[in-house]
Amino acid sequence: MQDLNDLSLFAQVVEHGSFSAASRATGVPKSRLSRRIAQLERDLSVQLLRRTTRQVRVTPLGESFYERCRAMLNEAEAAREVIEQAREQPGGTLRVSCPVAIAQILLAPAIGHFMRANPAVRIELETTNRRVDVIGEGFDLALRVREAMEDSSLAVRTFGESQLMLVASPSLLDSIGRPRTPQALDGMPGVGQQPHDGKHVWILRCKTGDSIQIGYDPRLVTDEFALLREAAIAGVGVAMLPRMYCREALDNGDLELVLPQYDMPVGTLHAVFPSRKGVTPATRRFLDFLGEVLPEGAHKAGMHESRPPSMHRVV
């Protein structure tokens, strides 16, 4: 099969009437144009052009060949236009996984704007706090808030950072005492999420950067931050919660910071997707939408804006 680039160069020479004019129009050096057309003629074992010192004329066979080349190039351009139109008007079904809190607090106020602006896109949004297998379960995109991210075949775009806080109700601390060191947390009642590694720990960081892990035996285990917050307010146990979930309770005195002199883990709000290569127009449009609304929404909710949103390969 002939190289479409050679067919395009041949068509340019025919349409402009000379190698010099075609060279000016395409930016391809005249010598290269001449070599490529000569090679095309050798490959086809025919003469397409008659060259003289003053002009280039198309042979009768060259005329017929040109008509077919032009038709083929027109079809190639039409195929490209189909893709461009799809980019401008994305459609199809977009499967998205999102933590409950992010869906309720950050997506809910803005998702309607995206749907109105992209009427051909249908979204299937699964709100879950479990870590989904993006590729294995057929998701186009998953939103996550995680502290650590490891290299993988997935790509990621970051939007903000979520500071975790160790909190408890004043009444609980009045009854069991306010810890002054991380070690004093040992034996205190706690509530928390289901850990990925099976170990319930609170992680605290000293100003030196060293990490301290304190194990605890939770009285309540759930991935619903709202339940953990209410349990902490009720005095069930100490909880490590995102700032966006406990800020109001801290402001009104329902919760109190525990060991405020220590830093807590910071989770990164990000979207993961199979790969930027081959990303559907709907996924690309949704990522752009998230890049517009999530940083502002995260800031209003008490999260911090991360470094400039980026894309790289990661879990």
CSV table of C-alpha atoms in Angstrom, one decimal:
chain,number,residue,atom,x,y,z
A,1,MET,CA,0.0,0.0,0.0
A,2,GLN,CA,1.3,3.4,-0.9
A,3,ASP,CA,2.3,6.0,1.7
A,4,LEU,CA,-0.5,8.5,2.0
A,5,ASN,CA,2.1,11.2,2.5
A,6,ASP,CA,3.5,10.5,-1.0
A,7,LEU,CA,0.0,10.7,-2.4
A,8,SER,CA,-0.6,14.0,-0.7
A,9,LEU,CA,2.7,15.4,-2.0
A,10,PHE,CA,1.8,14.3,-5.6
A,11,ALA,CA,-1.6,16.0,-5.2
A,12,GLN,CA,0.1,19.2,-4.1
A,13,VAL,CA,2.4,19.3,-7.1
A,14,VAL,CA,-0.6,18.7,-9.5
A,15,GLU,CA,-2.7,21.3,-7.8
A,16,HIS,CA,0.0,24.0,-7.7
A,17,GLY,CA,1.4,23.2,-11.1
A,18,SER,CA,5.1,23.0,-10.2
A,19,PHE,CA,7.5,21.6,-7.6
A,20,SER,CA,8.5,25.1,-6.6
A,21,ALA,CA,4.9,26.3,-5.9
A,22,ALA,CA,4.1,23.0,-4.1
A,23,SER,CA,7.3,23.5,-2.0
A,24,ARG,CA,6.2,27.0,-1.0
A,25,ALA,CA,2.7,25.9,-0.1
A,26,THR,CA,3.7,22.8,1.9
A,27,GLY,CA,7.1,23.9,3.3
A,28,VAL,CA,8.6,20.7,1.9
A,29,PRO,CA,11.9,21.3,0.1
A,30,LYS,CA,11.7,21.1,-3.6
A,31,SER,CA,14.4,18.5,-3.8
A,32,ARG,CA,12.6,16.2,-1.4
A,33,LEU,CA,9.3,16.6,-3.4
A,34,SER,CA,11.1,15.6,-6.6
A,35,ARG,CA,12.7,12.6,-4.9
A,36,ARG,CA,9.4,11.4,-3.4
A,37,ILE,CA,7.4,11.7,-6.6
A,38,ALA,CA,10.2,10.0,-8.6
A,39,GLN,CA,10.2,7.1,-6.0
A,40,LEU,CA,6.4,6.9,-6.3
A,41,GLU,CA,6.6,6.6,-10.1
A,42,ARG,CA,9.3,3.8,-9.7
A,43,ASP,CA,7.1,2.0,-7.2
A,44,LEU,CA,4.1,2.1,-9.6
A,45,SER,CA,6.2,1.6,-12.7
A,46,VAL,CA,4.4,4.4,-14.5
A,47,GLN,CA,5.1,8.0,-15.4
A,48,LEU,CA,2.8,10.4,-13.6
A,49,LEU,CA,4.4,13.7,-14.5
A,50,ARG,CA,6.3,15.0,-17.5
A,51,ARG,CA,9.1,17.3,-16.4
A,52,THR,CA,10.8,20.0,-18.5
A,53,THR,CA,13.1,22.8,-17.5
A,54,ARG,CA,10.1,25.2,-17.5
A,55,GLN,CA,7.1,23.3,-16.3
A,56,VAL,CA,5.5,20.1,-15.1
A,57,ARG,CA,2.6,18.5,-16.9
A,58,VAL,CA,0.4,15.6,-15.7
A,59,THR,CA,0.2,12.5,-17.9
A,60,PRO,CA,-3.3,11.2,-18.7
A,61,LEU,CA,-2.6,8.3,-16.3
A,62,GLY,CA,-1.4,10.8,-13.8
A,63,GLU,CA,-4.7,12.7,-14.1
A,64,SER,CA,-6.7,9.6,-13.3
A,65,PHE,CA,-4.4,8.8,-10.5
A,66,TYR,CA,-4.6,12.3,-9.1
A,67,GLU,CA,-8.5,12.1,-9.0
A,68,ARG,CA,-8.3,8.9,-6.9
A,69,CYS,CA,-5.6,10.4,-4.7
A,70,ARG,CA,-7.7,13.5,-4.1
A,71,ALA,CA,-10.8,11.4,-3.3
A,72,MET,CA,-8.7,9.4,-0.8
A,73,LEU,CA,-7.2,12.5,0.8
A,74,ASN,CA,-10.7,14.0,1.1
A,75,GLU,CA,-11.9,10.9,2.9
A,76,ALA,CA,-8.9,11.0,5.3
A,77,GLU,CA,-9.7,14.7,6.0
A,78,ALA,CA,-13.4,13.8,6.6
A,79,ALA,CA,-12.3,11.0,9.0
A,80,ARG,CA,-10.2,13.6,10.9
A,81,GLU,CA,-13.2,15.9,11.1
A,82,VAL,CA,-15.3,13.2,12.6
A,83,ILE,CA,-12.7,12.9,15.4
A,84,GLU,CA,-12.6,16.7,15.9
A,85,GLN,CA,-16.3,16.9,16.1
A,86,ALA,CA,-16.4,14.2,18.7
A,87,ARG,CA,-13.8,16.1,20.7
A,88,GLU,CA,-16.0,19.2,20.5
A,89,GLN,CA,-19.3,17.3,21.3
A,90,PRO,CA,-18.3,14.3,23.5
A,91,GLY,CA,-20.9,11.6,24.0
A,92,GLY,CA,-21.5,8.1,25.3
A,93,THR,CA,-21.5,6.7,28.8
A,94,LEU,CA,-18.9,7.7,31.4
A,95,ARG,CA,-18.5,5.3,34.3
A,96,VAL,CA,-17.1,7.2,37.4
A,97,SER,CA,-16.3,6.0,40.9
A,98,CYS,CA,-16.3,8.7,43.7
A,99,PRO,CA,-16.1,8.7,47.5
A,100,VAL,CA,-19.3,9.5,49.2
A,101,ALA,CA,-18.0,12.7,50.8
A,102,ILE,CA,-16.6,14.1,47.5
A,103,ALA,CA,-19.8,13.3,45.7
A,104,GLN,CA,-22.0,15.0,48.3
A,105,ILE,CA,-19.8,18.0,49.1
A,106,LEU,CA,-17.9,18.8,45.9
A,107,LEU,CA,-19.6,17.2,42.9
A,108,ALA,CA,-23.3,17.7,43.9
A,109,PRO,CA,-23.3,21.5,43.5
A,110,ALA,CA,-21.7,21.4,40.1
A,111,ILE,CA,-22.6,18.2,38.3
A,112,GLY,CA,-25.7,19.6,36.8
A,113,HIS,CA,-23.7,22.3,35.0
A,114,PHE,CA,-21.6,19.6,33.3
A,115,MET,CA,-24.6,17.6,32.2
A,116,ARG,CA,-26.3,20.7,30.7
A,117,ALA,CA,-23.2,21.6,28.8
A,118,ASN,CA,-22.7,18.1,27.5
A,119,PRO,CA,-26.1,16.8,26.7
A,120,ALA,CA,-24.8,13.7,24.8
A,121,VAL,CA,-22.8,12.4,27.8
A,122,ARG,CA,-24.5,9.9,30.2
A,123,ILE,CA,-22.8,9.4,33.6
A,124,GLU,CA,-23.0,6.3,35.8
A,125,LEU,CA,-21.6,7.5,39.1
A,126,GLU,CA,-20.9,4.9,41.8
A,127,THR,CA,-20.5,6.5,45.2
A,128,THR,CA,-18.3,4.3,47.2
A,129,ASN,CA,-15.4,4.6,49.7
A,130,ARG,CA,-13.9,1.3,48.6
A,131,ARG,CA,-10.8,1.4,46.4
A,132,VAL,CA,-12.2,0.2,43.0
A,133,ASP,CA,-10.1,-1.6,40.3
A,134,VAL,CA,-10.4,1.0,37.6
A,135,ILE,CA,-9.4,-1.2,34.7
A,136,GLY,CA,-10.7,-4.5,36.0
A,137,GLU,CA,-14.2,-3.1,36.8
A,138,GLY,CA,-14.5,-1.0,33.7
A,139,PHE,CA,-14.4,2.5,35.1
A,140,ASP,CA,-13.4,5.4,32.9
A,141,LEU,CA,-12.3,7.4,35.9
A,142,ALA,CA,-12.1,7.2,39.7
A,143,LEU,CA,-11.8,10.0,42.2
A,144,ARG,CA,-9.7,9.3,45.3
A,145,VAL,CA,-8.3,11.0,48.4
A,146,ARG,CA,-5.1,9.1,49.3
A,147,GLU,CA,-1.9,9.9,51.1
A,148,ALA,CA,0.5,7.7,49.2
A,149,MET,CA,0.5,7.0,45.4
A,150,GLU,CA,2.6,4.4,43.7
A,151,ASP,CA,3.6,4.2,40.0
A,152,SER,CA,1.4,2.1,37.9
A,153,SER,CA,-0.2,1.9,34.5
A,154,LEU,CA,-2.8,4.5,35.5
A,155,ALA,CA,-2.6,8.2,35.0
A,156,VAL,CA,-3.6,10.8,37.6
A,157,ARG,CA,-4.7,14.4,37.8
A,158,THR,CA,-4.5,16.1,41.1
A,159,PHE,CA,-6.9,18.8,42.4
A,160,GLY,CA,-6.2,19.5,46.1
A,161,GLU,CA,-5.0,18.3,49.5
A,162,SER,CA,-7.1,17.1,52.5
A,163,GLN,CA,-5.6,17.6,55.9
A,164,LEU,CA,-6.5,14.9,58.4
A,165,MET,CA,-7.1,15.9,62.1
A,166,LEU,CA,-7.2,13.8,65.3
A,167,VAL,CA,-10.3,14.9,67.2
A,168,ALA,CA,-12.4,13.8,70.1
A,169,SER,CA,-15.4,15.2,72.1
A,170,PRO,CA,-14.5,17.5,75.1
A,171,SER,CA,-16.6,15.3,77.3
A,172,LEU,CA,-14.6,12.2,76.4
A,173,LEU,CA,-11.3,14.0,77.0
A,174,ASP,CA,-12.6,15.4,80.3
A,175,SER,CA,-13.3,11.8,81.4
A,176,ILE,CA,-10.1,10.0,80.2
A,177,GLY,CA,-7.6,12.9,80.1
A,178,ARG,CA,-6.0,14.9,77.3
A,179,PRO,CA,-3.0,13.2,75.9
A,180,ARG,CA,0.2,15.2,75.9
A,181,THR,CA,2.3,12.7,73.9
A,182,PRO,CA,1.4,10.2,71.1
A,183,GLN,CA,2.2,7.4,73.5
A,184,ALA,CA,-0.6,8.6,75.8
A,185,LEU,CA,-3.1,7.6,73.0
A,186,ASP,CA,-2.3,4.0,73.7
A,187,GLY,CA,-5.4,2.4,75.0
A,188,MET,CA,-7.8,5.2,74.2
A,189,PRO,CA,-11.1,4.3,72.6
A,190,GLY,CA,-11.2,5.0,68.9
A,191,VAL,CA,-13.4,5.0,65.8
A,192,GLY,CA,-12.1,4.7,62.2
A,193,GLN,CA,-12.2,3.5,58.7
A,194,GLN,CA,-11.5,-0.1,57.5
A,195,PRO,CA,-7.8,-0.1,56.8
A,196,HIS,CA,-6.3,-1.5,53.6
A,197,ASP,CA,-3.6,-3.5,55.4
A,198,GLY,CA,-5.9,-4.6,58.3
A,199,LYS,CA,-4.0,-2.5,60.9
A,200,HIS,CA,-5.9,0.3,62.8
A,201,VAL,CA,-3.3,3.0,63.5
A,202,TRP,CA,-3.2,6.7,64.0
A,203,ILE,CA,-0.2,8.3,62.2
A,204,LEU,CA,1.3,11.4,63.6
A,205,ARG,CA,4.3,13.4,62.4
A,206,CYS,CA,6.8,15.3,64.5
A,207,LYS,CA,8.2,18.6,63.3
A,208,THR,CA,11.4,16.8,62.4
A,209,GLY,CA,9.4,14.8,59.9
A,210,ASP,CA,9.6,11.5,61.8
A,211,SER,CA,6.3,9.4,61.8
A,212,ILE,CA,4.8,7.8,64.9
A,213,GLN,CA,2.2,5.1,64.6
A,214,ILE,CA,-0.1,4.3,67.5
A,215,GLY,CA,-2.3,1.2,67.2
A,216,TYR,CA,-5.8,1.3,68.5
A,217,ASP,CA,-8.8,-1.1,68.8
A,218,PRO,CA,-11.8,0.7,67.2
A,219,ARG,CA,-15.2,0.5,68.7
A,220,LEU,CA,-16.8,1.6,65.4
A,221,VAL,CA,-15.4,0.8,61.9
A,222,THR,CA,-17.0,2.4,58.9
A,223,ASP,CA,-16.0,4.2,55.7
A,224,GLU,CA,-18.7,6.8,56.2
A,225,PHE,CA,-17.0,9.9,57.7
A,226,ALA,CA,-20.3,11.4,58.7
A,227,LEU,CA,-20.9,8.4,61.0
A,228,LEU,CA,-17.4,8.6,62.4
A,229,ARG,CA,-17.8,12.3,63.1
A,230,GLU,CA,-21.1,11.8,64.9
A,231,ALA,CA,-19.7,9.0,66.9
A,232,ALA,CA,-16.8,11.1,67.9
A,233,ILE,CA,-19.1,14.0,68.9
A,234,ALA,CA,-21.1,11.5,71.0
A,235,GLY,CA,-17.9,10.5,72.9
A,236,VAL,CA,-17.6,7.0,71.5
A,237,GLY,CA,-13.9,7.5,70.7
A,238,VAL,CA,-11.1,9.5,69.2
A,239,ALA,CA,-11.3,9.9,65.4
A,240,MET,CA,-9.0,10.9,62.6
A,241,LEU,CA,-11.1,12.9,60.2
A,242,PRO,CA,-10.6,15.1,57.1
A,243,ARG,CA,-10.7,18.8,58.0
A,244,MET,CA,-13.6,19.3,55.7
A,245,TYR,CA,-15.7,16.9,57.8
A,246,CYS,CA,-14.9,18.2,61.3
A,247,ARG,CA,-14.2,22.0,60.8
A,248,GLU,CA,-17.7,23.1,61.8
A,249,ALA,CA,-17.7,20.8,64.9
A,250,LEU,CA,-14.4,22.2,65.9
A,251,ASP,CA,-15.6,25.7,65.5
A,252,ASN,CA,-18.7,25.2,67.6
A,253,GLY,CA,-16.9,23.2,70.3
A,254,ASP,CA,-18.5,19.8,69.7
A,255,LEU,CA,-15.0,18.4,68.9
A,256,GLU,CA,-11.6,19.3,70.2
A,257,LEU,CA,-8.2,18.7,68.5
A,258,VAL,CA,-6.0,16.0,70.1
A,259,LEU,CA,-2.2,16.6,70.1
A,260,PRO,CA,-2.5,19.7,67.9
A,261,GLN,CA,1.3,20.2,68.1
A,262,TYR,CA,1.7,17.1,65.8
A,263,ASP,CA,1.1,17.0,62.0
A,264,MET,CA,-1.4,14.5,60.6
A,265,PRO,CA,-1.3,12.8,57.2
A,266,VAL,CA,-2.4,14.8,54.1
A,267,GLY,CA,-4.5,13.1,51.5
A,268,THR,CA,-4.3,14.1,47.9
A,269,LEU,CA,-7.6,14.6,46.0
A,270,HIS,CA,-7.0,13.2,42.5
A,271,ALA,CA,-8.6,11.4,39.6
A,272,VAL,CA,-7.1,8.2,38.2
A,273,PHE,CA,-7.9,6.9,34.7
A,274,PRO,CA,-6.5,4.1,32.5
A,275,SER,CA,-4.1,6.3,30.4
A,276,ARG,CA,-4.0,9.6,28.7
A,277,LYS,CA,-3.4,7.7,25.4
A,278,GLY,CA,-6.8,6.7,24.1
A,279,VAL,CA,-8.8,8.7,26.7
A,280,THR,CA,-12.3,9.3,25.4
A,281,PRO,CA,-13.5,12.8,24.6
A,282,ALA,CA,-16.1,12.5,27.4
A,283,THR,CA,-13.4,11.5,29.9
A,284,ARG,CA,-11.2,14.4,28.8
A,285,ARG,CA,-14.1,16.8,29.0
A,286,PHE,CA,-15.0,15.6,32.5
A,287,LEU,CA,-11.4,15.9,33.7
A,288,ASP,CA,-11.3,19.5,32.5
A,289,PHE,CA,-14.6,20.1,34.3
A,290,LEU,CA,-13.2,18.6,37.5
A,291,GLY,CA,-10.1,20.8,37.1
A,292,GLU,CA,-12.4,23.8,37.0
A,293,VAL,CA,-14.7,23.0,40.0
A,294,LEU,CA,-12.8,20.8,42.4
A,295,PRO,CA,-10.0,23.1,43.5
A,296,GLU,CA,-12.4,25.9,44.3
A,297,GLY,CA,-14.9,23.6,46.0
A,298,ALA,CA,-12.2,21.9,47.9
A,299,HIS,CA,-10.9,25.3,49.2
A,300,LYS,CA,-14.4,26.2,50.3
A,301,ALA,CA,-14.8,22.9,52.1
A,302,GLY,CA,-11.6,23.4,54.1
A,303,MET,CA,-9.2,21.5,51.9
A,304,HIS,CA,-6.0,23.1,50.6
A,305,GLU,CA,-5.1,23.7,47.0
A,306,SER,CA,-2.3,21.4,45.9
A,307,ARG,CA,0.5,22.3,43.6
A,308,PRO,CA,-0.6,23.2,40.1
A,309,PRO,CA,-2.9,20.4,38.9
A,310,SER,CA,-0.8,17.8,37.1
A,311,MET,CA,-1.0,14.6,35.1
A,312,HIS,CA,1.3,11.7,35.6
A,313,ARG,CA,1.3,7.9,35.8
A,314,VAL,CA,0.3,6.7,39.2
A,315,VAL,CA,-2.2,4.6,41.2
